[in-house]
Structures are given as C-alpha cells and as structure tokens.
XYZ file of C-alpha atoms in Angstrom:
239
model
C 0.000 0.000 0.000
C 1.172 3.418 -1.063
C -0.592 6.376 -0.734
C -0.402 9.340 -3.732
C 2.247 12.415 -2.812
C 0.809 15.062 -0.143
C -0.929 17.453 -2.426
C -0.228 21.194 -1.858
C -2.722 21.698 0.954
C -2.399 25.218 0.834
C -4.095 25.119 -2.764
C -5.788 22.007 -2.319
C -9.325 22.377 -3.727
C -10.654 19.821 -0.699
C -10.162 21.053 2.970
C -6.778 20.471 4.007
C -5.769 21.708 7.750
C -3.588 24.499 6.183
C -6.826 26.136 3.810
C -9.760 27.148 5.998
C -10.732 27.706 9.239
C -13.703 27.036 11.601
C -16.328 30.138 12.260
C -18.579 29.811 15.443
C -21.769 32.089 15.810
C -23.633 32.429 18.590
C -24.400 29.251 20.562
C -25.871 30.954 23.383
C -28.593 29.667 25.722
C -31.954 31.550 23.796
C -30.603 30.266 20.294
C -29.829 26.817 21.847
C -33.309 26.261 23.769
C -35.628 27.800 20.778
C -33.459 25.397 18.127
C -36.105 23.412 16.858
C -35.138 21.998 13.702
C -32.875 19.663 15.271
C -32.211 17.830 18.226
C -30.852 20.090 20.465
C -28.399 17.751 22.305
C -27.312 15.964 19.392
C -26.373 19.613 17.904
C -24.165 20.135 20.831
C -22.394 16.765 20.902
C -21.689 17.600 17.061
C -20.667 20.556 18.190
C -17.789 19.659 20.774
C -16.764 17.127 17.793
C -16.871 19.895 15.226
C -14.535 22.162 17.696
C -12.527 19.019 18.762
C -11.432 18.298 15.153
C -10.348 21.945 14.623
C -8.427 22.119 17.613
C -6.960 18.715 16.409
C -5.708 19.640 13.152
C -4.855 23.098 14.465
C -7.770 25.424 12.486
C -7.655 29.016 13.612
C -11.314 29.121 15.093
C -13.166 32.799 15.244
C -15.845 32.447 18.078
C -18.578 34.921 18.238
C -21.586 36.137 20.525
C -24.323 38.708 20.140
C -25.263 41.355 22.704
C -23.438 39.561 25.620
C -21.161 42.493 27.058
C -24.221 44.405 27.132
C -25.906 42.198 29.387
C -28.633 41.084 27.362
C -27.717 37.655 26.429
C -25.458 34.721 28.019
C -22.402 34.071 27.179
C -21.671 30.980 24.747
C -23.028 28.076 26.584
C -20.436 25.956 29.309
C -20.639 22.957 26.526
C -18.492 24.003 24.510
C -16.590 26.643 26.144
C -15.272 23.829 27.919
C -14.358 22.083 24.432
C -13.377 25.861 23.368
C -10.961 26.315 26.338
C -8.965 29.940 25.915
C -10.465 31.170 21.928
C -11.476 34.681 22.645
C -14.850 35.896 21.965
C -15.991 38.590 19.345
C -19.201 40.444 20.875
C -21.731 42.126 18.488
C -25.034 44.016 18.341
C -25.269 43.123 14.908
C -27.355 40.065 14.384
C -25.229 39.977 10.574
C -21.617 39.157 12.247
C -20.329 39.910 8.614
C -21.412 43.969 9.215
C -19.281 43.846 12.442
C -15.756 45.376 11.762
C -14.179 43.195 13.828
C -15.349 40.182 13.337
C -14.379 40.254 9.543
C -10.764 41.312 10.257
C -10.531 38.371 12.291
C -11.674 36.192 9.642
C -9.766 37.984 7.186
C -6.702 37.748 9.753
C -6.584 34.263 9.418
C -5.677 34.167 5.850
C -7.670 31.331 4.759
C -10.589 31.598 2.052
C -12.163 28.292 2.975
C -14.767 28.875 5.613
C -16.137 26.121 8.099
C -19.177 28.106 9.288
C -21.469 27.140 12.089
C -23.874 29.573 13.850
C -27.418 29.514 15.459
C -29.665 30.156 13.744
C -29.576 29.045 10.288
C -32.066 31.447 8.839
C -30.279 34.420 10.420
C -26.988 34.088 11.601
C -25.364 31.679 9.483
C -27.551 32.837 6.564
C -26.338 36.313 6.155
C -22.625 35.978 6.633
C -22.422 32.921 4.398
C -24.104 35.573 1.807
C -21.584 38.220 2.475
C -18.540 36.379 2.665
C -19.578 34.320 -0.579
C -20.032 38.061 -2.597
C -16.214 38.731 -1.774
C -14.784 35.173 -2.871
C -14.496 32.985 0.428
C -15.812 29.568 0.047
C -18.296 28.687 2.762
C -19.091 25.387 3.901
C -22.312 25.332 6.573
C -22.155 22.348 9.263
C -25.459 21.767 8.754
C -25.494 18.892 11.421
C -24.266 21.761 14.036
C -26.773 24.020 12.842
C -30.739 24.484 13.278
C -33.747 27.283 13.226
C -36.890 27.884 15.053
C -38.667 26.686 12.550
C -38.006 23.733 9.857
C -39.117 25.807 7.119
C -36.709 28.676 8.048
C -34.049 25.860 8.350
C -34.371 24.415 4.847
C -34.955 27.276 2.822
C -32.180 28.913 4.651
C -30.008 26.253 2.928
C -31.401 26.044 -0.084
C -30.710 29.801 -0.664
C -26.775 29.582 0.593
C -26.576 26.410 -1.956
C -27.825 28.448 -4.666
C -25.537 30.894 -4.244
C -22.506 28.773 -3.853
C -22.590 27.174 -0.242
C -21.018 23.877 0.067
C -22.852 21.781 2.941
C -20.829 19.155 5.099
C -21.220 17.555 8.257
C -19.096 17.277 11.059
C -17.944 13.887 10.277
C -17.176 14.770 6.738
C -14.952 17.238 7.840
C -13.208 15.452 10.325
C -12.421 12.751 7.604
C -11.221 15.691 4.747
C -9.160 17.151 7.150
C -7.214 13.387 8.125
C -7.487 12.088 4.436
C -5.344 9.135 5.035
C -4.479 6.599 7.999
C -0.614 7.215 7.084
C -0.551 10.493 8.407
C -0.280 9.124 12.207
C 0.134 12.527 13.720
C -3.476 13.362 13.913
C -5.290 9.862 14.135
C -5.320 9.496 17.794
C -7.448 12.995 17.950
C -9.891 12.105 14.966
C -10.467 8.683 16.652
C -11.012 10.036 20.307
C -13.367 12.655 18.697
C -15.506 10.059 17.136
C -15.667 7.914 20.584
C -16.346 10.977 22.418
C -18.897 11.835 20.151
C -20.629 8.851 20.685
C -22.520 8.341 17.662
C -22.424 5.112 15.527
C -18.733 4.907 14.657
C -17.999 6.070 18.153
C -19.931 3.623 19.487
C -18.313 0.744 17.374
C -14.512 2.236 18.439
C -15.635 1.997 21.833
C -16.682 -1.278 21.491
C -13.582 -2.900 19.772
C -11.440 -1.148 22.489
C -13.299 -3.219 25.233
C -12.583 -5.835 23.227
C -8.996 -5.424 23.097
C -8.931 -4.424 26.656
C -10.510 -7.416 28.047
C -9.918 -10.206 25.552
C -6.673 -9.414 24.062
C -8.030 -8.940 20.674
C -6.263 -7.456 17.854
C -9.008 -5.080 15.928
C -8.170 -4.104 12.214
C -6.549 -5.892 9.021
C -3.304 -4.393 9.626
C -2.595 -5.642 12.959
C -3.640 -9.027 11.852
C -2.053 -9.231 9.192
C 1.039 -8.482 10.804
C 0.409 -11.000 13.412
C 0.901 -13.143 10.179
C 3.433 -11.864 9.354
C 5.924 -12.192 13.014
C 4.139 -15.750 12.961
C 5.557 -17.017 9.243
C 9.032 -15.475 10.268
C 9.214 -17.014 13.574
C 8.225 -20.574 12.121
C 11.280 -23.236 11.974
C 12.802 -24.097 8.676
C-alpha cells in the first residue's frame, strides 16, 4: 500500500488543515433552547466534535456572541466553552456578524478563504454571513449537522438559498475525515479517533466497542494488525 504524494494543501481544492478555518456564531442559551429543527443535544455533541477536530488539526477558530457584554444575552453556553478552552470571543449588536468590523478582520486575519461556518440560527446568523462572505470570494461550507432554526421551514430554505448561491454543505464527520485524508498520516489519528468515541454516535460507538474488546480479551481489531500477526508468525516458524 502506497498512498499518492501530499498534495499542496495550501491550494488544495478539498479542505486540508492548512486552507480554511472554523467560524462559530452564537451558541448561546436563547438560540440553543428555541433550536427546533434539530435535536438540540445531538447539535451540541456535534458541536464539541466539530470544535474538537479543529483544535486537532490546528484550524484558527473565530468564536462569536451577540449582545453579551451588554448584558442582554449569556455568554456561549459551558458545553463548549469547555471544548473551546482559551479562543477569545468577538461580541456584536449586529445580528449579521459579517457587518461587524471586527469580526471580519478576524476572519480575514486568518488568511484562509475556505470557511467552516457554524452559527445559530440558520435562517439568520449563518444565513447572512455565508451571503456576504460568498459576494467577496471565500468559500463557505455550513455544518449543517451543528446548525438548526426555530422553525423547519426557516431551516431548509435557509439552505437552499446559501446552496444556490454557492454554499457547500458538510457535516461534522465529513470534515473530520477531509481534514485526516489518510491513515498514514499518524500525527493526527489518535485525535480524529477520540473525537468520534467521544462523540458517541455510531462509529464512536463501534470504536468503543472494539477497544473493550482489546482491553478485556486481548483482541487485535483491524486488518493491519492481523495481518502483521501473520506476518511475526511465518518469520518465527522453523525451517
């Protein structure tokens, strides 16, 4: 097995860990609780998997909040501040984070014109940014598994209109598998794997699983470890 030369991941037309970076929008307790279009705790496990595969592959993440130094909302909720650790927040008034000056210079700051975007709700707060920052040539991609509305109309034609103009919609998993592309590149695997348990969702739940396994009955999981169990075995056998 051989895997193709590292392609330039600056340039890379797929998301590479060097090309785009993760936006956050207001996850704050009223756009949380009044998310209907989605269940709300599966949204914030995605979430903490979404934010544990940037941190993991080292994505500059912008974090945002409306109207919370002014006292009128909470902050971003404890779920994934604790996933979030030390990212400063951007405050706003504006319910558009794309017509607040500094939140655009510190997505602009960050050099990269790939944009993970994921913001509550979907009909306002990740729909009008991913409009602007499409107009001046970013590429957006929504995490529409981290996402909802207060409605599920609002929430699908929401997306409809940021896929007709250009949106490209993944899901958390998706990304964390873009971003790792290959087994070979060992740096990163431990993260994307402990994501996936974390998360707890089907694959998680089948990592989890074969781990016991090893744990308590000494089992080997995956073709590669067998095979090189083969492998030691055939040498070690007398001639």
């Amino acid at each position: 097995m051989k895997s193709t030369p590292v392609r330039d991941p600056a340039n890379d037309h797929l998301l590479t860990p060097q090309n785009c970076a993760l936006i956050i929008i207001d996850y704050q307790p009223p756009q949380v609780f009044t998310t209907v279009s989605m269940d709300r705790q599966v949204m914030i496990d995605n979430m903490r998997a979404l934010i544990s595969t940037a941190k993991n592959f080292k994505l500059p993440i912008i974090l945002s909040t409306v109207n919370n130094s002014n006292g009128r909302n909470p902050d971003t909720i404890p779920q994934l501040k604790e996933v979030l650790g030390d990212i400063p927040t951007i405050d706003r008034t504006s319910i558009n984070s794309w017509e607040d000056e500094e939140f655009v210079r510190a997505v602009k700051a960050t050099g990269r014109k790939k944009l993970l975007i994921a913001a509550l709700w979907t009909d306002a707060c990740l729909l009008f940014p991913t409009l602007d920052a499409l107009k001046e040539g970013f590429e957006v991609f929504p995490v529409v598994d981290c996402v909802g509305a207060n409605s599920h109309e609002g929430h699908r034609a929401a997306l409809q209109r940021m896929i007709h103009k250009g949106a490209q919609p993944v899901g958390w998993n998706s990304v964390a598998c873009e971003l790792q592309r290959d087994w070979a590149r060992t740096a990163t695997v431990p993260g994307f794997v402990q994501t996936a348990v974390d998360q707890g969702g089907a694959w998680g739940w089948y990592l989890t699983l074969e781990g016991e396994i090893a744990a308590y009955h000494n089992y080997k999981g995956g073709a590669e470890l067998r095979a090189a169990d083969k492998k030691s075995t055939t040498e070690n056998r007398p001639h």
